[in-house]
Short mmCIF file of C-alpha atoms in Angstrom, two decimals:
data_model
loop_
_atom_site.label_atom_id
_atom_site.label_comp_id
_atom_site.label_asym_id
_atom_site.label_seq_id
_atom_site.Cartn_x
_atom_site.Cartn_y
_atom_site.Cartn_z
CA MET A 731 -72.27 7.09 6.29
CA LYS A 732 -71.07 8.71 9.69
CA LEU A 733 -71.37 6.77 13.15
CA GLY A 734 -71.19 9.94 15.15
CA GLY A 735 -69.01 10.42 18.40
CA SER A 736 -71.61 10.87 20.62
CA ILE A 737 -73.10 7.20 19.79
CA ILE A 738 -70.10 5.14 19.66
CA THR A 739 -68.61 6.33 23.22
CA ASP A 740 -70.23 8.12 26.09
CA LYS A 741 -69.82 11.68 26.58
CA GLY A 742 -69.48 11.98 29.89
CA LYS A 743 -66.84 9.37 30.79
CA PRO A 744 -62.90 10.38 28.82
CA PHE A 745 -61.56 7.14 26.78
CA THR A 746 -65.04 5.12 27.61
CA GLU A 747 -66.89 3.21 24.56
CA ASN A 748 -70.14 2.33 23.46
CA ARG A 749 -68.77 -1.31 23.17
CA GLU A 750 -72.47 -2.75 22.74
CA THR A 751 -73.58 -0.19 20.40
CA ILE A 752 -70.92 -0.16 18.42
CA ALA A 753 -71.44 -4.05 17.78
CA ARG A 754 -74.90 -3.73 17.02
CA LEU A 755 -73.76 -1.09 14.76
CA ALA A 756 -71.27 -3.37 12.74
CA ARG A 757 -73.90 -6.43 13.26
CA GLU A 758 -76.99 -3.72 11.34
CA ILE A 759 -74.26 -3.21 8.58
CA HIS A 760 -73.08 -6.63 7.99
CA ALA A 761 -76.98 -7.30 7.85
CA ALA A 762 -77.87 -4.41 5.07
CA ARG A 763 -74.80 -5.89 2.91
CA GLN A 764 -76.09 -9.51 3.29
CA LYS A 765 -79.08 -8.58 2.11
CA LYS A 766 -78.28 -6.07 -0.88
CA ASP A 767 -74.86 -5.31 -2.56
CA PHE A 768 -73.46 -1.87 -1.96
CA ASP A 769 -70.08 0.03 -1.41
CA LEU A 770 -70.03 1.73 2.40
CA VAL A 771 -67.01 3.95 3.57
CA VAL A 772 -68.42 3.65 7.71
CA GLY A 773 -66.20 7.20 9.53
CA HIS A 774 -66.60 7.44 12.46
CA GLY A 775 -66.60 10.79 15.21
CA GLY A 776 -63.59 9.73 18.57
CA GLY A 777 -65.90 11.51 20.98
CA SER A 778 -64.95 11.33 24.77
CA TYR A 779 -61.30 9.11 22.88
CA PRO A 780 -59.71 12.17 21.76
CA HIS A 781 -61.44 15.04 22.89
CA VAL A 782 -59.77 15.08 26.39
CA PRO A 783 -56.29 15.56 25.25
CA ALA A 784 -57.83 17.78 22.14
CA MET A 785 -59.63 20.31 24.95
CA GLU A 786 -55.81 19.78 27.17
CA PHE A 787 -53.92 20.86 24.26
CA ARG A 788 -55.67 23.31 22.63
CA THR A 789 -55.41 20.77 18.92
CA ALA A 790 -57.78 22.43 17.02
CA ASP A 791 -55.95 26.20 17.36
CA GLY A 792 -52.79 24.49 16.02
CA VAL A 793 -49.46 24.17 17.01
CA ILE A 794 -49.63 27.57 19.61
CA ASN A 795 -46.51 26.27 22.33
CA LYS A 796 -44.26 23.18 22.53
CA LYS A 797 -46.56 20.91 24.38
CA SER A 798 -48.68 21.22 21.03
CA TYR A 799 -46.38 18.16 19.62
CA GLU A 800 -47.11 16.32 22.60
CA GLY A 801 -50.70 16.96 22.07
CA ILE A 802 -50.76 16.14 18.14
CA ALA A 803 -48.98 12.46 19.24
CA LYS A 804 -52.07 12.20 21.78
CA VAL A 805 -54.89 13.16 20.02
CA GLN A 806 -53.18 10.70 17.12
CA ASP A 807 -53.06 7.76 19.99
CA ALA A 808 -56.25 8.36 21.43
CA ALA A 809 -58.17 8.54 18.17
CA ALA A 810 -56.86 5.36 16.76
CA LYS A 811 -57.31 3.81 19.82
CA LEU A 812 -61.24 3.71 19.53
CA ASN A 813 -60.52 2.80 15.73
CA ARG A 814 -59.24 0.01 16.44
CA ILE A 815 -62.22 -0.95 18.55
CA VAL A 816 -64.69 0.01 15.79
CA VAL A 817 -62.60 -1.45 13.51
CA SER A 818 -62.06 -5.12 15.78
CA GLU A 819 -66.33 -4.86 15.87
CA LEU A 820 -66.66 -4.45 11.82
CA ILE A 821 -64.02 -7.12 11.47
CA GLY A 822 -66.04 -9.73 14.33
CA ALA A 823 -69.36 -9.21 12.94
CA GLY A 824 -68.11 -10.58 9.39
CA GLU A 825 -66.89 -7.48 7.24
CA ASN A 826 -63.61 -6.93 6.23
CA ALA A 827 -62.92 -3.22 7.68
CA MET A 828 -59.39 -1.73 7.36
CA SER A 829 -58.51 1.91 8.86
CA ILE A 830 -57.86 5.03 7.13
CA GLN A 831 -55.96 6.99 9.38
CA LEU A 832 -56.40 10.83 7.96
CA SER A 833 -53.43 12.27 10.02
CA GLY A 834 -50.64 9.79 8.37
CA CYS A 835 -51.80 9.83 4.26
CA SER A 836 -52.62 13.43 4.42
CA VAL A 837 -51.86 17.28 4.93
CA SER A 838 -54.46 19.90 5.38
CA GLU A 839 -54.33 23.94 5.50
CA ASN A 840 -56.23 25.48 7.99
CA GLY A 841 -57.96 22.77 9.49
CA ARG A 842 -59.57 21.38 5.78
CA ILE A 843 -57.57 18.80 4.00
CA LYS A 844 -56.06 20.08 1.35
CA TYR A 845 -55.14 16.92 0.10
CA MET A 846 -55.22 13.05 0.31
CA TYR A 847 -53.76 9.87 -1.35
CA VAL A 848 -57.08 8.33 -1.34
CA GLU A 849 -55.59 5.34 -3.78
CA PRO A 850 -55.77 2.47 -0.91
CA VAL A 851 -59.32 3.91 -0.23
CA ASN A 852 -60.07 3.61 -3.87
CA MET A 853 -57.97 -0.35 -3.53
CA LEU A 854 -60.53 -1.44 -1.16
CA LEU A 855 -63.60 -0.64 -2.23
CA ASP A 856 -63.22 -2.50 -5.30
CA TYR A 857 -62.08 -5.24 -2.67
CA HIS A 858 -65.36 -4.49 -1.64
CA MET A 859 -64.06 -4.17 2.04
CA ILE A 860 -64.59 -0.94 4.35
CA PRO A 861 -62.96 1.87 4.36
CA VAL A 862 -62.77 3.13 7.74
CA PRO A 863 -61.35 7.01 8.00
CA TYR A 864 -62.39 8.88 11.54
CA GLY A 865 -61.92 11.94 13.12
CA ASP A 866 -58.53 12.40 14.34
CA VAL A 867 -55.45 15.40 14.37
CA GLY A 868 -54.53 16.65 10.79
CA LEU A 869 -50.78 17.90 9.93
CA ASP A 870 -51.59 21.57 8.84
CA THR A 871 -49.47 23.28 6.37
CA LYS A 872 -50.52 26.80 8.11
CA LYS A 873 -51.97 26.02 11.56
CA GLY A 874 -49.43 23.00 12.11
CA CYS A 875 -52.15 20.67 13.31
CA CYS A 876 -55.41 20.74 13.00
CA ILE A 877 -58.65 18.48 14.13
CA LEU A 878 -60.19 16.46 11.14
CA SER A 879 -64.15 16.00 11.47
CA THR A 880 -65.72 12.72 10.25
CA GLU A 881 -67.29 15.72 8.45
CA GLU A 882 -64.65 16.81 6.33
CA ILE A 883 -63.01 14.05 5.33
CA LEU A 884 -66.71 12.51 3.98
CA ASN A 885 -66.84 15.47 2.76
CA TYR A 886 -63.62 15.71 1.23
CA LEU A 887 -64.23 12.07 -0.48
CA THR A 888 -67.41 12.72 -2.18
CA LYS A 889 -65.69 15.60 -3.73
CA ALA A 890 -62.86 13.39 -4.82
CA TYR A 891 -65.07 10.86 -6.16
CA MET A 892 -67.70 13.53 -7.74
CA LYS A 893 -66.16 12.41 -11.06
CA ASP A 894 -65.70 8.85 -10.62
CA GLU A 895 -68.06 7.09 -12.10
CA ARG A 896 -66.35 4.08 -10.35
CA HIS A 897 -66.47 5.42 -6.60
CA LYS A 898 -69.35 7.76 -7.03
CA VAL A 899 -70.79 8.46 -3.65
CA ALA A 900 -74.58 7.47 -4.15
CA LYS A 901 -75.54 9.20 -0.40
CA ILE A 902 -73.89 10.00 2.87
CA ILE A 903 -75.90 8.75 5.88
CA VAL A 904 -75.46 10.79 9.43
CA CYS A 905 -76.02 8.55 12.18
CA GLY A 906 -76.62 10.83 15.75
CA ARG A 907 -78.65 10.45 18.97
CA VAL A 908 -82.20 11.83 17.53
CA ASP A 909 -84.30 11.23 14.86
CA GLY A 910 -82.94 14.23 12.69
CA VAL A 911 -83.53 18.02 12.11
CA PHE A 912 -85.97 19.43 14.66
CA THR A 913 -87.82 22.63 14.67
CA GLY A 914 -86.19 22.37 17.97
CA ASN A 915 -84.28 21.05 20.74
CA PRO A 916 -86.55 17.56 21.10
CA ASP A 917 -84.70 17.19 24.58
CA ASP A 918 -85.94 20.44 25.85
CA ASN A 919 -89.25 20.47 23.77
CA GLY A 920 -92.24 18.37 23.28
CA ASP A 921 -93.86 20.20 20.68
CA ALA A 922 -90.39 20.24 18.31
CA LYS A 923 -91.48 18.51 15.33
CA LEU A 924 -88.78 16.16 12.91
CA ILE A 925 -88.37 18.22 9.71
CA PRO A 926 -88.37 15.22 7.35
CA LYS A 927 -86.79 16.86 4.17
CA ILE A 928 -84.78 19.88 3.77
CA THR A 929 -83.86 21.46 0.25
CA PRO A 930 -82.45 25.09 -0.80
CA ARG A 931 -86.24 25.72 -1.20
CA ASN A 932 -86.63 25.18 2.53
CA ILE A 933 -83.40 25.80 4.11
CA ASP A 934 -83.83 29.41 5.18
CA GLU A 935 -87.62 28.56 7.26
CA VAL A 936 -85.31 25.51 8.80
CA GLY A 937 -82.22 27.80 8.92
CA ASP A 938 -84.24 29.62 11.66
CA TYR A 939 -85.15 27.06 14.12
CA LEU A 940 -81.55 25.23 13.49
CA ALA A 941 -79.72 28.27 14.68
CA GLY A 942 -81.44 27.40 18.17
CA SER A 943 -81.58 23.43 17.68
CA SER A 944 -79.28 21.08 19.31
CA GLY A 945 -79.71 18.72 16.08
CA ILE A 946 -77.46 15.42 16.04
CA ASP A 947 -74.57 17.09 17.66
CA VAL A 948 -74.55 19.98 20.30
CA THR A 949 -70.78 20.50 20.03
CA GLY A 950 -70.57 20.86 16.33
CA GLY A 951 -72.81 23.51 15.44
CA MET A 952 -75.67 21.42 13.35
CA LYS A 953 -76.06 24.67 11.56
CA HIS A 954 -73.31 24.36 9.29
CA LYS A 955 -73.14 20.47 9.33
CA VAL A 956 -76.53 21.07 7.32
CA GLU A 957 -75.41 23.67 5.23
CA SER A 958 -72.22 21.93 4.11
CA MET A 959 -74.72 18.58 3.22
CA LEU A 960 -76.77 21.15 1.34
CA GLU A 961 -73.62 22.12 -0.89
CA LEU A 962 -73.21 18.24 -1.65
CA ALA A 963 -77.04 17.93 -1.71
CA ARG A 964 -76.82 20.94 -4.80
CA MET A 965 -74.25 18.43 -6.49
CA GLY A 966 -76.66 15.49 -6.46
CA ILE A 967 -75.50 14.00 -3.54
CA ASP A 968 -78.30 13.36 -0.92
CA SER A 969 -77.44 13.05 2.65
CA GLU A 970 -79.99 10.89 5.59
CA ILE A 971 -79.85 11.87 8.93
CA ILE A 972 -80.87 9.12 11.14
CA ASN A 973 -81.13 8.13 14.98
CA ALA A 974 -78.42 5.12 15.50
CA THR A 975 -79.72 4.56 18.82
CA LYS A 976 -82.62 2.74 17.72
CA PRO A 977 -82.15 -0.78 16.85
CA GLY A 978 -82.70 -0.92 13.17
CA ILE A 979 -82.68 2.34 11.61
CA VAL A 980 -79.06 1.99 10.44
CA GLU A 981 -79.63 -0.79 8.43
CA LYS A 982 -82.79 0.46 6.77
CA ALA A 983 -80.83 3.16 5.73
CA LEU A 984 -78.71 1.33 3.99
CA LEU A 985 -81.49 -0.54 2.34
CA GLY A 986 -82.95 2.87 1.65
CA GLU A 987 -86.27 2.56 3.49
CA LYS A 988 -87.57 5.93 3.21
CA ASN A 989 -88.90 8.47 5.82
CA ILE A 990 -86.66 7.09 8.49
CA GLY A 991 -85.17 10.93 9.72
CA THR A 992 -84.12 14.42 7.94
CA LEU A 993 -83.21 13.72 4.26
CA ILE A 994 -81.19 16.47 3.02
CA THR A 995 -81.68 16.59 -0.85
CA ARG A 996 -81.74 19.21 -4.08
CA GLU A 997 -85.61 19.54 -4.67
CA MET B 595 -34.17 2.37 13.29
CA LYS B 596 -35.79 -0.97 13.47
CA LEU B 597 -37.64 -2.50 16.33
CA GLY B 598 -37.41 -6.33 15.48
CA GLY B 599 -41.02 -8.27 15.42
CA SER B 600 -38.66 -11.07 17.39
CA ILE B 601 -37.60 -8.78 20.26
CA ILE B 602 -41.03 -6.88 21.10
CA THR B 603 -43.14 -10.06 20.53
CA ASP B 604 -43.25 -13.57 22.34
CA LYS B 605 -42.37 -15.75 19.19
CA GLY B 606 -43.81 -18.51 20.55
CA LYS B 607 -47.07 -17.08 21.86
CA PRO B 608 -50.08 -15.15 19.55
CA PHE B 609 -50.72 -11.66 20.03
CA THR B 610 -48.33 -11.56 22.92
CA GLU B 611 -46.31 -8.72 23.34
CA ASN B 612 -43.17 -8.14 25.46
CA ARG B 613 -44.68 -5.30 27.18
CA GLU B 614 -41.46 -4.49 29.25
CA THR B 615 -38.96 -4.48 26.97
CA ILE B 616 -40.85 -2.27 24.70
CA ALA B 617 -40.95 0.14 27.48
CA ARG B 618 -37.55 -0.16 28.33
CA LEU B 619 -36.64 0.74 24.64
CA ALA B 620 -38.70 3.33 24.45
CA ARG B 621 -36.79 4.66 27.48
CA GLU B 622 -33.55 4.06 25.85
CA ILE B 623 -34.91 5.93 23.02
CA HIS B 624 -35.56 9.11 25.40
CA ALA B 625 -32.64 9.21 27.41
CA ALA B 626 -30.64 9.63 23.85
CA ARG B 627 -32.72 11.88 22.84
CA GLN B 628 -32.39 13.89 26.33
CA LYS B 629 -28.89 14.07 25.75
CA LYS B 630 -28.29 14.46 21.77
CA ASP B 631 -30.24 15.91 19.12
CA PHE B 632 -31.39 14.28 16.61
CA ASP B 633 -34.48 13.26 14.16
CA LEU B 634 -35.35 9.47 14.75
CA VAL B 635 -38.11 7.11 12.85
CA VAL B 636 -38.68 3.94 14.89
CA GLY B 637 -40.05 1.21 12.46
CA HIS B 638 -41.14 -1.92 14.28
CA GLY B 639 -41.62 -5.47 12.95
CA GLY B 640 -44.98 -6.77 13.84
CA GLY B 641 -44.02 -10.68 15.09
CA SER B 642 -46.21 -12.92 16.89
CA TYR B 643 -49.18 -10.20 16.20
CA PRO B 644 -49.89 -10.46 12.25
CA HIS B 645 -48.17 -13.66 12.13
CA VAL B 646 -50.82 -15.99 13.28
CA PRO B 647 -53.46 -14.44 10.02
CA ALA B 648 -50.63 -13.66 7.85
CA MET B 649 -49.73 -17.58 8.09
CA GLU B 650 -53.62 -18.45 7.96
CA PHE B 651 -54.35 -16.24 5.07
CA ARG B 652 -50.84 -16.31 3.36
CA THR B 653 -51.14 -12.98 2.77
CA ALA B 654 -47.73 -12.70 1.57
CA ASP B 655 -48.85 -15.10 -1.42
CA GLY B 656 -51.37 -11.54 -2.57
CA VAL B 657 -55.47 -12.15 -3.24
CA ILE B 658 -55.30 -15.79 -4.07
CA ASN B 659 -59.08 -16.15 -3.00
CA LYS B 660 -62.15 -14.81 -1.48
CA LYS B 661 -61.36 -15.15 1.66
CA SER B 662 -57.78 -13.33 1.09
CA TYR B 663 -59.75 -9.95 1.41
CA GLU B 664 -60.28 -11.05 5.49
CA GLY B 665 -56.75 -12.16 5.53
CA ILE B 666 -55.57 -7.82 5.03
CA ALA B 667 -58.50 -6.64 7.33
CA LYS B 668 -57.14 -9.41 10.45
CA VAL B 669 -53.55 -8.58 9.53
CA GLN B 670 -53.96 -5.08 9.23
CA ASP B 671 -56.00 -5.21 12.37
CA ALA B 672 -53.23 -7.31 14.30
CA ALA B 673 -50.09 -5.00 13.07
CA ALA B 674 -52.28 -1.67 14.01
CA LYS B 675 -52.98 -3.51 17.77
CA LEU B 676 -48.99 -3.59 18.35
CA ASN B 677 -48.11 -0.36 16.55
CA ARG B 678 -50.73 0.99 19.49
CA ILE B 679 -48.71 -0.73 22.36
CA VAL B 680 -45.81 0.20 20.47
CA VAL B 681 -46.22 4.04 20.02
CA SER B 682 -48.24 4.54 23.61
CA GLU B 683 -44.93 3.24 25.10
CA LEU B 684 -43.02 5.77 23.28
CA ILE B 685 -45.37 8.66 24.56
CA GLY B 686 -45.37 7.37 27.72
CA ALA B 687 -41.78 7.31 27.92
CA GLY B 688 -42.05 10.97 26.88
CA GLU B 689 -41.65 11.26 23.32
CA ASN B 690 -43.95 12.46 20.88
CA ALA B 691 -44.69 9.37 18.31
CA MET B 692 -47.07 8.79 15.96
CA SER B 693 -48.25 5.80 13.64
CA ILE B 694 -47.83 5.75 10.05
CA GLN B 695 -49.58 3.05 8.66
CA LEU B 696 -48.46 1.27 5.12
CA SER B 697 -51.60 0.37 4.36
CA GLY B 698 -53.72 3.47 4.68
CA CYS B 699 -50.61 5.64 2.64
CA SER B 700 -49.05 3.82 -0.14
CA VAL B 701 -49.60 1.14 -2.87
CA SER B 702 -46.82 -1.78 -3.47
CA GLU B 703 -46.02 -3.75 -6.40
CA ASN B 704 -45.15 -7.36 -6.36
CA GLY B 705 -44.15 -6.62 -2.76
CA ARG B 706 -42.00 -4.01 -2.95
CA ILE B 707 -43.87 -0.42 -2.12
CA LYS B 708 -44.46 1.73 -5.46
CA TYR B 709 -45.86 4.54 -3.89
CA MET B 710 -46.04 6.01 0.05
CA TYR B 711 -46.98 9.27 0.16
CA VAL B 712 -44.34 10.81 2.65
CA GLU B 713 -45.65 14.33 3.31
CA PRO B 714 -47.05 13.97 7.08
CA VAL B 715 -43.82 11.50 7.68
CA ASN B 716 -42.06 15.36 6.57
CA MET B 717 -43.94 17.22 8.97
CA LEU B 718 -43.20 15.26 11.91
CA LEU B 719 -39.55 15.03 11.31
CA ASP B 720 -39.88 19.23 10.89
CA TYR B 721 -41.52 18.64 14.53
CA HIS B 722 -38.80 16.90 15.70
CA MET B 723 -41.89 14.06 16.49
CA ILE B 724 -40.57 10.38 16.13
CA PRO B 725 -42.83 8.58 13.34
CA VAL B 726 -43.52 4.96 13.73
CA PRO B 727 -44.11 3.09 10.12
CA TYR B 728 -44.65 -0.81 11.05
CA GLY B 729 -45.10 -4.03 9.27
CA ASP B 730 -48.18 -3.92 7.30
CA VAL B 731 -49.99 -5.56 5.01
CA GLY B 732 -49.56 -3.57 1.74
CA LEU B 733 -52.32 -2.68 -0.99
CA ASP B 734 -50.63 -4.27 -3.96
CA THR B 735 -51.31 -3.34 -7.73
CA LYS B 736 -50.21 -6.46 -9.36
CA LYS B 737 -50.96 -9.11 -6.37
CA GLY B 738 -53.71 -7.71 -4.68
CA CYS B 739 -51.89 -8.02 -1.50
CA CYS B 740 -48.65 -8.31 0.04
CA ILE B 741 -46.86 -7.66 3.46
CA LEU B 742 -44.45 -5.05 3.76
CA SER B 743 -41.72 -5.76 6.59
CA THR B 744 -40.20 -2.95 8.35
CA GLU B 745 -37.14 -3.61 6.30
CA GLU B 746 -38.84 -2.73 3.09
CA ILE B 747 -40.59 0.45 4.83
CA LEU B 748 -37.37 2.10 5.94
CA ASN B 749 -35.18 1.24 2.53
CA TYR B 750 -38.14 3.10 0.62
CA LEU B 751 -37.84 6.01 3.15
CA THR B 752 -34.15 5.98 2.98
CA LYS B 753 -34.24 6.02 -0.58
CA ALA B 754 -37.18 8.48 -0.69
CA TYR B 755 -35.07 10.76 1.39
CA MET B 756 -31.64 10.14 -0.24
CA LYS B 757 -31.18 13.38 -2.12
CA ASP B 758 -33.42 15.08 0.24
CA GLU B 759 -30.92 17.32 2.64
CA ARG B 760 -32.94 18.33 5.17
CA HIS B 761 -34.06 14.09 6.14
CA LYS B 762 -31.25 12.70 4.46
CA VAL B 763 -30.90 9.38 6.41
CA ALA B 764 -27.64 9.18 8.73
CA LYS B 765 -27.61 5.63 9.78
CA ILE B 766 -30.14 2.66 10.07
CA ILE B 767 -29.74 0.89 13.08
CA VAL B 768 -31.23 -2.42 13.41
CA CYS B 769 -32.49 -3.89 16.71
CA GLY B 770 -32.16 -8.15 16.63
CA ARG B 771 -31.67 -10.59 19.89
CA VAL B 772 -27.89 -11.56 18.82
CA ASP B 773 -25.16 -9.26 19.18
CA GLY B 774 -24.71 -8.88 15.41
CA VAL B 775 -23.62 -10.99 12.25
CA PHE B 776 -21.48 -13.98 13.85
CA THR B 777 -19.62 -16.49 11.86
CA GLY B 778 -21.92 -19.18 12.78
CA ASN B 779 -25.51 -19.46 14.39
CA PRO B 780 -24.08 -18.42 18.44
CA ASP B 781 -27.15 -20.16 19.58
CA ASP B 782 -25.55 -23.69 18.33
CA ASN B 783 -21.57 -22.58 18.08
CA GLY B 784 -20.05 -21.37 20.85
CA ASP B 785 -16.79 -20.93 18.31
CA ALA B 786 -18.98 -18.60 16.30
CA LYS B 787 -17.11 -15.20 16.01
CA LEU B 788 -19.05 -11.57 15.80
CA ILE B 789 -18.27 -9.81 12.84
CA PRO B 790 -17.46 -6.22 13.40
CA LYS B 791 -17.74 -4.91 10.19
CA ILE B 792 -19.33 -5.43 6.77
CA THR B 793 -17.82 -3.82 3.23
CA PRO B 794 -18.18 -4.45 -0.54
CA ARG B 795 -14.23 -5.70 0.49
CA ASN B 796 -14.86 -8.25 2.69
CA ILE B 797 -19.14 -9.65 2.08
CA ASP B 798 -17.85 -12.63 -0.18
CA GLU B 799 -16.09 -13.68 2.27
CA VAL B 800 -18.51 -13.09 5.11
CA GLY B 801 -21.67 -14.30 2.22
CA ASP B 802 -20.13 -17.94 2.92
CA TYR B 803 -21.09 -17.72 6.90
CA LEU B 804 -24.28 -15.48 5.89
CA ALA B 805 -25.64 -18.70 4.39
CA GLY B 806 -25.24 -21.35 7.41
CA SER B 807 -26.11 -18.63 9.85
CA SER B 808 -29.30 -17.66 11.48
CA GLY B 809 -28.09 -14.31 12.37
CA ILE B 810 -30.33 -12.20 13.52
CA ASP B 811 -33.64 -13.42 12.45
CA VAL B 812 -34.52 -16.94 11.76
CA THR B 813 -37.33 -16.36 9.50
CA GLY B 814 -36.02 -13.61 7.26
CA GLY B 815 -33.36 -14.42 5.51
CA MET B 816 -30.15 -12.52 7.16
CA LYS B 817 -27.99 -13.10 3.86
CA HIS B 818 -30.46 -11.05 1.72
CA LYS B 819 -30.57 -8.50 4.56
CA VAL B 820 -27.42 -7.80 4.71
CA GLU B 821 -26.68 -7.36 0.54
CA SER B 822 -29.54 -5.16 1.08
CA MET B 823 -27.91 -2.95 3.55
CA LEU B 824 -24.83 -3.44 1.80
CA GLU B 825 -26.60 -2.03 -1.31
CA LEU B 826 -27.72 1.50 0.76
CA ALA B 827 -23.71 1.34 2.50
CA ARG B 828 -22.63 1.45 -1.17
CA MET B 829 -24.62 5.08 -1.76
CA GLY B 830 -23.34 6.11 1.90
CA ILE B 831 -25.58 4.85 4.49
CA ASP B 832 -24.40 3.03 7.11
CA SER B 833 -26.19 0.09 8.66
CA GLU B 834 -25.92 -1.87 12.52
CA ILE B 835 -27.22 -4.23 13.67
CA ILE B 836 -27.16 -4.40 17.72
CA ASN B 837 -28.20 -6.59 20.39
CA ALA B 838 -31.49 -4.81 21.68
CA THR B 839 -31.73 -7.40 24.31
CA LYS B 840 -29.19 -6.01 26.11
CA PRO B 841 -30.07 -2.64 28.09
CA GLY B 842 -28.28 0.19 26.90
CA ILE B 843 -27.17 -0.74 23.79
CA VAL B 844 -29.75 0.89 22.15
CA GLU B 845 -28.96 3.97 23.62
CA LYS B 846 -25.77 3.80 22.69
CA ALA B 847 -26.31 2.81 19.56
CA LEU B 848 -28.51 5.98 19.58
CA LEU B 849 -25.81 8.12 20.70
CA GLY B 850 -22.89 6.93 18.28
CA GLU B 851 -20.89 4.67 20.49
CA LYS B 852 -18.59 2.86 18.11
CA ASN B 853 -17.97 -1.69 18.23
CA ILE B 854 -21.41 -2.67 19.56
CA GLY B 855 -22.96 -4.72 16.70
CA THR B 856 -22.07 -5.26 13.49
CA LEU B 857 -21.15 -1.89 11.07
CA ILE B 858 -22.31 -2.25 7.27
CA THR B 859 -20.95 0.09 5.73
CA ARG B 860 -19.15 1.41 2.62
CA GLU B 861 -15.10 1.13 3.58
#
């Protein structure tokens, strides 16, 4: 599952985490795992933590000048600081969670993960522990550096595990600030309706809405995200976009309750 | 170089770092790198941070019961928390330092690193940045889990780079609390003398002293450490044990000044 940076940090305030929200999400994850036996990877975004140095040093653009190396160090530090808070809250809630730092276990090529050493993740899943990768700076063989989003990391892992029966991904849960994908921006438009299901059959129709929609994340390009989830859906991996700001929804999603967000599926 | 856990944390107090010492060491490292052009890996121990959970859950013994997984999570969290402080101080001093988390980029076998994905370390060195690996929990294919010491990590990297001209290790600097290896315990015995040089020729003689000496680290078994450094010395990699509690010594060691501790060398 992915915890969006926009719900675990305060977007308006640099280096400000939403500690209570993180603690509640950790409790919901633990409650679900007490009720049902399933493996889980919890990825999370960086929100307002790495955002400041990433903007200042234009880290996503690569190594563009001598200051870029300072940017790599500061983005990694900021992202890791937020990750410590998330992992500590998961441990506090009773989960055996462990950080997975992409900057130190992968290399990228033009902003996409080229290789990630996944054996530690495999072992943690075998131990029924929760690996916690997170949006991080990537060391990039073409651009020098890049920003690795949680989506990119979870997509890489999903594809890496596609043929691995032991760790095959059953579903991706994307936790954002609104109930799912809408026919318009729900903040601006009271008539915007939640789209319960996106499939290859209705994507063209939905795509028109998405172009003008803020969706779950104003910064990330919702259209691109939905298309990337649809790519996984075509391979048999469903995604579900839910509203994690509403208490109880994450637990319900983890327990498999239907119709609580937008499902992106094959049919 | 290795910063001992006993100098960067207060051994008597759990989860207490010596912030001023860490900041001073970071400044000395930066001062040396301003005066001379050299690549550097800074490893550090965990001291009183991971010590508490590592003892409670007997992490070094492996997965011995169901609570061991909680131990893996808590040792990783504690070690990573101290690492953030060290990396932040290095960044604050002007160095572009980046964490390397062994738990997430390596697997071990019976307490020794079996494989570590080193490409990110290579890239950081190419960028003239400082990779900062640290004593961590290891995921172990035989025992389930283990404790990876800074020595083990630096030894692995040294051997991995033995044939790599680009990143060949020139020297290992081990920063402890006393001036080097003594003929007895300098805390108890005013007559104990510093041994300036240990080589394959005088190791037998020195070995007799070591057996009864606390050396730089009461917990680690100085005899074993010196023997492991001597193994590297035979392959052409010198080690130097210095006293990092004395201001200026780390900078001098990095700049190559002679006779400031105990040198472990081939001849």
